[in-house]
Every structure is written in structure tokens, then in C-alpha cells.
């Protein structure tokens, strides 16, 4: 089945140690999104790619970066994770920017030691 | 306050109907969505309604949209224990997608 796959499901890293989260899609969608979701809160958009065009939300910390080497893959890099970055990170895709339904992966839960 | 508002909790008995309400503020929203999130999982798209529609029905799910009051509701008929989850309302325009904080639905046997 076509889907959005996030790896790993659970990631533990140390305070300040860089970490990369991965997302892949078989839907061939143009747009890929990364969201941060903390407990009992709505998902918060960090950034998105429309094809190779990168769009950063104004309040996304500089500590968060993203790469999209091809249509299928998108990565979230956290350069120096702090305790406040512990959260669920959700990847989503859509055919068009914002005006089409977004399809989500199961998320990666990041813990910081 | 948030642009999209939902009640945080709803509890119903198995077999009853559930109604989850949402209010939004952006009159230019083109689509409104309902997502379901089970523990430890991502968001599952349940249904959506285009802003020029009043109602959409999909099996046990009925979405009602009152554009004048900017009010959206999701009715789940014959609620089952498997419907227990957090339900997010979301609105979209050309530039952004905004989620509510989610309504935690608990279904009691």
C-alpha cells in the first residue's frame, strides 16, 4: 500500500548530540511537511518542501533543519537537541501545498537524555 | 487564543452517538478536516468538507458545517470502543493549515 513511513518509531539521543529523523513516501506527492507535537497539544508545523522549494515557519528554531534529496525522502535534522525538543515528530505529504488533504506517517517519538 | 478551538474531552457510552465540535476563525478557509489520532500513532485523515458544503456523510460519520457561525461538527453514530482516540479539527487556506488542540473521546462499555 502507498504510505508515509517514518523511521525510527522511537529515537533516544543525548542532550546536544545531533539526531536525524527520516521520512519516506510512496505516494509521489509534491509536498512534504514536518510537524512537532508535544503531549496533549496540536501538531505544530516546522517547515515544508514543495518539490525542492523549502519553506520555513517563522518561529521554527534554527536548531531544526531539513533536507529533501529526492521526491521520496525527507529528513529532519536537530543539530543540538535540548530537553525541550523531546516530542513526537510527524511527517506528512500532500499533492498540493495546503489545499489538499495531508497524509501522515505514524511519527517518531524523540526522547532526550 | 487559538484560531481553531475544540473541547478537550468527551465521554460517551458504547452505542451512543458522539458529537465533537470545533470553531474556527478564518472565513477564507477552503477545506476543513477531521483527523483521528490513536495513542502513539500519527494522524489518520477521517473525512473533510469543502467550505461550500453544509453536510457530508460517510458511513458512521456526519460532518456539519455552519459557515456563518464558523462552526464544524463531527458526529459518530453507534460509537464503538475502537473510536476512543483524540480527534483534531483543522482548517486550511492557501497559505497555512491550523489544527485545534484535539478532543479526547473516551468510549465506555
PDB file of C-alpha atoms in Angstrom:
ATOM      1  CA  UNK A   1       0.000   0.000   0.000  1.00  0.00           C
ATOM      2  CA  UNK A   2       1.138   3.513  -0.718  1.00  0.00           C
ATOM      3  CA  UNK A   3       2.044   5.229   2.505  1.00  0.00           C
ATOM      4  CA  UNK A   4       4.177   7.581   4.545  1.00  0.00           C
ATOM      5  CA  UNK A   5       6.853   5.777   6.557  1.00  0.00           C
ATOM      6  CA  UNK A   6       8.820   7.255   9.420  1.00  0.00           C
ATOM      7  CA  UNK A   7      11.927   5.714  10.888  1.00  0.00           C
ATOM      8  CA  UNK A   8      12.654   5.032  13.593  1.00  0.00           C
ATOM      9  CA  UNK A   9       9.407   4.932  15.606  1.00  0.00           C
ATOM     10  CA  UNK A  10      11.344   5.739  18.774  1.00  0.00           C
ATOM     11  CA  UNK A  11      14.610   7.638  18.982  1.00  0.00           C
ATOM     12  CA  UNK A  12      16.670   8.388  22.056  1.00  0.00           C
ATOM     13  CA  UNK A  13      19.535  10.837  21.934  1.00  0.00           C
ATOM     14  CA  UNK A  14      21.707  12.710  24.382  1.00  0.00           C
ATOM     15  CA  UNK A  15      21.429  16.376  25.180  1.00  0.00           C
ATOM     16  CA  UNK A  16      23.364  18.261  22.493  1.00  0.00           C
ATOM     17  CA  UNK A  17      24.001  15.224  20.269  1.00  0.00           C
ATOM     18  CA  UNK A  18      22.797  15.690  16.680  1.00  0.00           C
ATOM     19  CA  UNK A  19      19.978  13.450  15.551  1.00  0.00           C
ATOM     20  CA  UNK A  20      18.288  12.798  12.204  1.00  0.00           C
ATOM     21  CA  UNK A  21      14.742  11.589  11.694  1.00  0.00           C
ATOM     22  CA  UNK A  22      13.692  10.055   8.415  1.00  0.00           C
ATOM     23  CA  UNK A  23      10.515  10.085   6.342  1.00  0.00           C
ATOM     24  CA  UNK A  24       9.780   8.348   3.067  1.00  0.00           C
ATOM     25  CA  UNK A  25       6.676   8.251   0.906  1.00  0.00           C
ATOM     26  CA  UNK A  26       5.387   6.084  -1.907  1.00  0.00           C
ATOM     27  CA  UNK A  27       2.534   8.448  -2.765  1.00  0.00           C
ATOM     28  CA  UNK A  28       4.660  10.555  -5.134  1.00  0.00           C
ATOM     29  CA  UNK A  29       3.304  13.703  -3.500  1.00  0.00           C
ATOM     30  CA  UNK A  30       4.854  17.064  -4.228  1.00  0.00           C
ATOM     31  CA  UNK A  31       4.721  18.411  -0.702  1.00  0.00           C
ATOM     32  CA  UNK A  32       6.304  17.002   2.453  1.00  0.00           C
ATOM     33  CA  UNK A  33       5.790  18.525   5.896  1.00  0.00           C
ATOM     34  CA  UNK A  34       7.417  18.143   9.297  1.00  0.00           C
ATOM     35  CA  UNK A  35       5.389  18.765  12.448  1.00  0.00           C
ATOM     36  CA  UNK A  36       6.344  18.754  16.112  1.00  0.00           C
ATOM     37  CA  UNK A  37       3.699  17.521  18.533  1.00  0.00           C
ATOM     38  CA  UNK A  38       4.080  17.766  22.292  1.00  0.00           C
ATOM     39  CA  UNK A  39       1.869  15.920  24.710  1.00  0.00           C
ATOM     40  CA  UNK A  40      -1.812  16.982  24.632  1.00  0.00           C
ATOM     41  CA  UNK A  41      -1.123  19.651  22.027  1.00  0.00           C
ATOM     42  CA  UNK A  42      -1.913  20.179  18.382  1.00  0.00           C
ATOM     43  CA  UNK A  43       0.798  19.416  15.821  1.00  0.00           C
ATOM     44  CA  UNK A  44       2.952  22.471  15.126  1.00  0.00           C
ATOM     45  CA  UNK A  45       4.277  22.937  11.614  1.00  0.00           C
ATOM     46  CA  UNK A  46       8.067  23.317  11.487  1.00  0.00           C
ATOM     47  CA  UNK A  47       8.630  23.544   7.721  1.00  0.00           C
ATOM     48  CA  UNK A  48       7.612  22.044   4.421  1.00  0.00           C
ATOM     49  CA  UNK A  49       9.018  21.319   0.973  1.00  0.00           C
ATOM     50  CA  UNK A  50       7.082  21.955  -2.198  1.00  0.00           C
ATOM     51  CA  UNK A  51       9.186  19.818  -4.541  1.00  0.00           C
ATOM     52  CA  UNK A  52      12.651  21.267  -3.815  1.00  0.00           C
ATOM     53  CA  UNK A  53      11.353  24.601  -2.584  1.00  0.00           C
ATOM     54  CA  UNK A  54      11.965  24.827   1.192  1.00  0.00           C
ATOM     55  CA  UNK A  55       9.576  26.833   3.361  1.00  0.00           C
ATOM     56  CA  UNK A  56      10.455  27.508   6.970  1.00  0.00           C
ATOM     57  CA  UNK A  57       7.872  28.635   9.527  1.00  0.00           C
ATOM     58  CA  UNK A  58       8.832  31.934  11.135  1.00  0.00           C
ATOM     59  CA  UNK A  59       9.040  30.536  14.668  1.00  0.00           C
ATOM     60  CA  UNK A  60      10.925  27.320  13.879  1.00  0.00           C
ATOM     61  CA  UNK A  61      14.189  27.353  15.859  1.00  0.00           C
ATOM     62  CA  UNK A  62      17.461  27.470  13.908  1.00  0.00           C
ATOM     63  CA  UNK A  63      18.361  24.211  15.613  1.00  0.00           C
ATOM     64  CA  UNK A  64      15.967  22.430  13.236  1.00  0.00           C
ATOM     65  CA  UNK A  65      16.979  21.798   9.634  1.00  0.00           C
ATOM     66  CA  UNK A  66      15.563  19.701   6.838  1.00  0.00           C
ATOM     67  CA  UNK A  67      16.764  18.026   3.673  1.00  0.00           C
ATOM     68  CA  UNK A  68      14.856  16.564   0.777  1.00  0.00           C
ATOM     69  CA  UNK A  69      17.292  14.767  -1.547  1.00  0.00           C
ATOM     70  CA  UNK A  70      14.538  13.431  -3.818  1.00  0.00           C
ATOM     71  CA  UNK A  71      10.745  13.205  -4.090  1.00  0.00           C
ATOM     72  CA  UNK A  72      10.502  10.181  -1.822  1.00  0.00           C
ATOM     73  CA  UNK A  73      12.650  11.139   1.138  1.00  0.00           C
ATOM     74  CA  UNK A  74      12.745  13.973   3.613  1.00  0.00           C
ATOM     75  CA  UNK A  75      14.924  14.286   6.723  1.00  0.00           C
ATOM     76  CA  UNK A  76      14.645  16.321   9.898  1.00  0.00           C
ATOM     77  CA  UNK A  77      17.995  17.219  11.473  1.00  0.00           C
ATOM     78  CA  UNK A  78      18.182  18.544  15.015  1.00  0.00           C
ATOM     79  CA  UNK A  79      21.672  19.942  15.427  1.00  0.00           C
ATOM     80  CA  UNK A  80      21.880  20.264  19.205  1.00  0.00           C
ATOM     81  CA  UNK A  81      18.801  18.783  20.860  1.00  0.00           C
ATOM     82  CA  UNK A  82      17.672  20.300  24.116  1.00  0.00           C
ATOM     83  CA  UNK A  83      15.303  18.827  26.677  1.00  0.00           C
ATOM     84  CA  UNK A  84      12.511  20.956  25.250  1.00  0.00           C
ATOM     85  CA  UNK A  85      12.826  19.192  21.890  1.00  0.00           C
ATOM     86  CA  UNK A  86      11.503  15.922  23.282  1.00  0.00           C
ATOM     87  CA  UNK A  87       8.279  15.357  21.345  1.00  0.00           C
ATOM     88  CA  UNK A  88       6.563  13.340  18.659  1.00  0.00           C
ATOM     89  CA  UNK A  89       7.702  14.372  15.180  1.00  0.00           C
ATOM     90  CA  UNK A  90       5.210  13.812  12.414  1.00  0.00           C
ATOM     91  CA  UNK A  91       5.856  13.751   8.688  1.00  0.00           C
ATOM     92  CA  UNK A  92       3.021  14.375   6.244  1.00  0.00           C
ATOM     93  CA  UNK A  93       2.602  14.622   2.491  1.00  0.00           C
ATOM     94  CA  UNK A  94       0.078  16.133   0.110  1.00  0.00           C
ATOM     95  CA  UNK A  95      -0.332  16.591  -3.611  1.00  0.00           C
ATOM     96  CA  UNK A  96      -0.632  20.358  -3.371  1.00  0.00           C
ATOM     97  CA  UNK A  97       0.506  22.932  -0.861  1.00  0.00           C
ATOM     98  CA  UNK A  98      -2.080  23.232   1.975  1.00  0.00           C
ATOM     99  CA  UNK A  99      -5.167  22.975  -0.216  1.00  0.00           C
ATOM    100  CA  UNK A 100      -5.153  19.189  -0.354  1.00  0.00           C
ATOM    101  CA  UNK A 101      -5.553  16.608   2.427  1.00  0.00           C
ATOM    102  CA  UNK A 102      -2.353  15.747   4.253  1.00  0.00           C
ATOM    103  CA  UNK A 103      -1.426  12.121   4.815  1.00  0.00           C
ATOM    104  CA  UNK A 104       0.571  11.440   7.960  1.00  0.00           C
ATOM    105  CA  UNK A 105       3.134   8.865   8.982  1.00  0.00           C
ATOM    106  CA  UNK A 106       2.990   7.208  12.399  1.00  0.00           C
ATOM    107  CA  UNK A 107       5.566   9.580  13.818  1.00  0.00           C
ATOM    108  CA  UNK A 108       8.900   9.306  15.602  1.00  0.00           C
ATOM    109  CA  UNK A 109       8.892   9.839  19.342  1.00  0.00           C
ATOM    110  CA  UNK A 110      12.123  11.570  20.333  1.00  0.00           C
ATOM    111  CA  UNK A 111      13.470  11.358  23.870  1.00  0.00           C
ATOM    112  CA  UNK A 112      16.407  13.413  25.146  1.00  0.00           C
ATOM    113  CA  UNK A 113      18.619  12.091  27.943  1.00  0.00           C
TER     114      UNK A 113
ATOM    115  CA  UNK B   1      -6.228  32.287  21.782  1.00  0.00           C
ATOM    116  CA  UNK B   2      -6.010  29.578  19.145  1.00  0.00           C
ATOM    117  CA  UNK B   3      -7.576  30.060  15.762  1.00  0.00           C
ATOM    118  CA  UNK B   4      -9.251  26.661  15.960  1.00  0.00           C
ATOM    119  CA  UNK B   5     -10.971  25.701  19.216  1.00  0.00           C
ATOM    120  CA  UNK B   6     -12.270  22.384  20.445  1.00  0.00           C
ATOM    121  CA  UNK B   7     -13.475  20.973  23.727  1.00  0.00           C
ATOM    122  CA  UNK B   8     -10.696  18.924  25.268  1.00  0.00           C
ATOM    123  CA  UNK B   9     -12.711  15.922  26.476  1.00  0.00           C
ATOM    124  CA  UNK B  10     -15.819  13.956  25.552  1.00  0.00           C
ATOM    125  CA  UNK B  11     -17.069  10.769  27.156  1.00  0.00           C
ATOM    126  CA  UNK B  12     -19.883   8.605  25.742  1.00  0.00           C
ATOM    127  CA  UNK B  13     -21.280   5.126  26.222  1.00  0.00           C
ATOM    128  CA  UNK B  14     -20.763   2.447  23.581  1.00  0.00           C
ATOM    129  CA  UNK B  15     -23.606   2.531  21.072  1.00  0.00           C
ATOM    130  CA  UNK B  16     -24.459   6.179  21.671  1.00  0.00           C
ATOM    131  CA  UNK B  17     -23.707   8.961  19.201  1.00  0.00           C
ATOM    132  CA  UNK B  18     -20.728  11.252  19.747  1.00  0.00           C
ATOM    133  CA  UNK B  19     -20.670  14.858  18.624  1.00  0.00           C
ATOM    134  CA  UNK B  20     -17.350  16.670  18.571  1.00  0.00           C
ATOM    135  CA  UNK B  21     -17.490  20.411  17.994  1.00  0.00           C
ATOM    136  CA  UNK B  22     -14.999  22.847  16.550  1.00  0.00           C
ATOM    137  CA  UNK B  23     -14.974  26.581  15.901  1.00  0.00           C
ATOM    138  CA  UNK B  24     -12.617  28.336  13.544  1.00  0.00           C
ATOM    139  CA  UNK B  25     -11.939  31.951  12.676  1.00  0.00           C
ATOM    140  CA  UNK B  26     -10.636  32.122   9.103  1.00  0.00           C
ATOM    141  CA  UNK B  27     -13.518  32.757   6.729  1.00  0.00           C
ATOM    142  CA  UNK B  28     -11.216  32.143   3.764  1.00  0.00           C
ATOM    143  CA  UNK B  29     -10.641  28.519   4.746  1.00  0.00           C
ATOM    144  CA  UNK B  30     -11.183  26.284   1.756  1.00  0.00           C
ATOM    145  CA  UNK B  31     -11.270  22.885   3.429  1.00  0.00           C
ATOM    146  CA  UNK B  32     -11.980  21.705   6.944  1.00  0.00           C
ATOM    147  CA  UNK B  33     -10.676  18.357   8.122  1.00  0.00           C
ATOM    148  CA  UNK B  34     -11.175  15.837  10.859  1.00  0.00           C
ATOM    149  CA  UNK B  35      -8.213  13.705  11.869  1.00  0.00           C
ATOM    150  CA  UNK B  36      -8.101  10.826  14.367  1.00  0.00           C
ATOM    151  CA  UNK B  37      -5.025  10.080  16.457  1.00  0.00           C
ATOM    152  CA  UNK B  38      -4.710   6.872  18.435  1.00  0.00           C
ATOM    153  CA  UNK B  39      -2.090   6.570  21.192  1.00  0.00           C
ATOM    154  CA  UNK B  40       1.458   6.568  19.873  1.00  0.00           C
ATOM    155  CA  UNK B  41       0.355   6.897  16.253  1.00  0.00           C
ATOM    156  CA  UNK B  42       0.212   9.573  13.594  1.00  0.00           C
ATOM    157  CA  UNK B  43      -2.866  11.393  12.409  1.00  0.00           C
ATOM    158  CA  UNK B  44      -5.365   9.488  10.298  1.00  0.00           C
ATOM    159  CA  UNK B  45      -7.495  11.532   7.926  1.00  0.00           C
ATOM    160  CA  UNK B  46     -11.118  10.668   8.714  1.00  0.00           C
ATOM    161  CA  UNK B  47     -13.057  13.000   6.495  1.00  0.00           C
ATOM    162  CA  UNK B  48     -13.080  16.519   5.155  1.00  0.00           C
ATOM    163  CA  UNK B  49     -15.582  19.020   3.859  1.00  0.00           C
ATOM    164  CA  UNK B  50     -15.200  21.730   1.301  1.00  0.00           C
ATOM    165  CA  UNK B  51     -16.203  25.164   2.542  1.00  0.00           C
ATOM    166  CA  UNK B  52     -19.148  25.491   0.132  1.00  0.00           C
ATOM    167  CA  UNK B  53     -20.839  22.391   1.553  1.00  0.00           C
ATOM    168  CA  UNK B  54     -23.178  22.176   4.550  1.00  0.00           C
ATOM    169  CA  UNK B  55     -23.023  18.470   5.251  1.00  0.00           C
ATOM    170  CA  UNK B  56     -21.099  15.390   4.332  1.00  0.00           C
ATOM    171  CA  UNK B  57     -21.921  11.838   5.345  1.00  0.00           C
ATOM    172  CA  UNK B  58     -19.541   8.904   5.201  1.00  0.00           C
ATOM    173  CA  UNK B  59     -20.831   5.683   6.787  1.00  0.00           C
ATOM    174  CA  UNK B  60     -20.988   6.351  10.565  1.00  0.00           C
ATOM    175  CA  UNK B  61     -19.513   9.836  10.210  1.00  0.00           C
ATOM    176  CA  UNK B  62     -21.505  13.007   9.568  1.00  0.00           C
ATOM    177  CA  UNK B  63     -19.817  16.377   9.211  1.00  0.00           C
ATOM    178  CA  UNK B  64     -21.896  19.540   9.577  1.00  0.00           C
ATOM    179  CA  UNK B  65     -20.566  22.948   8.618  1.00  0.00           C
ATOM    180  CA  UNK B  66     -22.183  26.241   9.645  1.00  0.00           C
ATOM    181  CA  UNK B  67     -20.144  28.745   7.744  1.00  0.00           C
ATOM    182  CA  UNK B  68     -21.997  31.747   9.166  1.00  0.00           C
ATOM    183  CA  UNK B  69     -21.056  30.769  12.711  1.00  0.00           C
ATOM    184  CA  UNK B  70     -17.720  29.206  11.667  1.00  0.00           C
ATOM    185  CA  UNK B  71     -18.770  26.024  13.431  1.00  0.00           C
ATOM    186  CA  UNK B  72     -17.864  22.498  12.390  1.00  0.00           C
ATOM    187  CA  UNK B  73     -19.031  19.282  13.987  1.00  0.00           C
ATOM    188  CA  UNK B  74     -18.282  15.596  13.635  1.00  0.00           C
ATOM    189  CA  UNK B  75     -20.974  13.116  14.591  1.00  0.00           C
ATOM    190  CA  UNK B  76     -20.047   9.476  15.069  1.00  0.00           C
ATOM    191  CA  UNK B  77     -23.063   7.184  15.064  1.00  0.00           C
ATOM    192  CA  UNK B  78     -23.089   3.965  17.111  1.00  0.00           C
ATOM    193  CA  UNK B  79     -19.801   4.837  18.805  1.00  0.00           C
ATOM    194  CA  UNK B  80     -17.545   1.849  19.482  1.00  0.00           C
ATOM    195  CA  UNK B  81     -14.658   1.354  21.895  1.00  0.00           C
ATOM    196  CA  UNK B  82     -12.317   1.448  18.888  1.00  0.00           C
ATOM    197  CA  UNK B  83     -13.381   5.034  18.308  1.00  0.00           C
ATOM    198  CA  UNK B  84     -11.595   6.087  21.503  1.00  0.00           C
ATOM    199  CA  UNK B  85      -8.879   8.489  20.347  1.00  0.00           C
ATOM    200  CA  UNK B  86      -8.055  12.161  20.012  1.00  0.00           C
ATOM    201  CA  UNK B  87      -9.910  13.955  17.229  1.00  0.00           C
ATOM    202  CA  UNK B  88      -8.373  17.025  15.630  1.00  0.00           C
ATOM    203  CA  UNK B  89     -10.222  19.615  13.630  1.00  0.00           C
ATOM    204  CA  UNK B  90      -8.107  21.508  11.090  1.00  0.00           C
ATOM    205  CA  UNK B  91      -8.700  24.336   8.661  1.00  0.00           C
ATOM    206  CA  UNK B  92      -6.769  25.083   5.518  1.00  0.00           C
ATOM    207  CA  UNK B  93      -6.433  28.089   3.290  1.00  0.00           C
ATOM    208  CA  UNK B  94      -3.864  28.686   0.568  1.00  0.00           C
ATOM    209  CA  UNK B  95      -1.075  29.552   2.961  1.00  0.00           C
ATOM    210  CA  UNK B  96      -1.475  27.523   6.093  1.00  0.00           C
ATOM    211  CA  UNK B  97      -3.059  24.670   7.950  1.00  0.00           C
ATOM    212  CA  UNK B  98      -4.187  25.177  11.552  1.00  0.00           C
ATOM    213  CA  UNK B  99      -5.115  22.450  13.998  1.00  0.00           C
ATOM    214  CA  UNK B 100      -7.249  22.598  17.085  1.00  0.00           C
ATOM    215  CA  UNK B 101      -5.837  21.205  20.314  1.00  0.00           C
ATOM    216  CA  UNK B 102      -7.812  17.984  19.889  1.00  0.00           C
ATOM    217  CA  UNK B 103     -10.783  16.391  21.657  1.00  0.00           C
ATOM    218  CA  UNK B 104     -10.084  13.222  23.599  1.00  0.00           C
ATOM    219  CA  UNK B 105     -13.026  10.876  23.074  1.00  0.00           C
ATOM    220  CA  UNK B 106     -13.472   8.140  25.659  1.00  0.00           C
ATOM    221  CA  UNK B 107     -15.983   5.387  24.934  1.00  0.00           C
ATOM    222  CA  UNK B 108     -17.230   3.455  27.954  1.00  0.00           C
ATOM    223  CA  UNK B 109     -18.533  -0.098  27.553  1.00  0.00           C
TER     224      UNK B 109
END
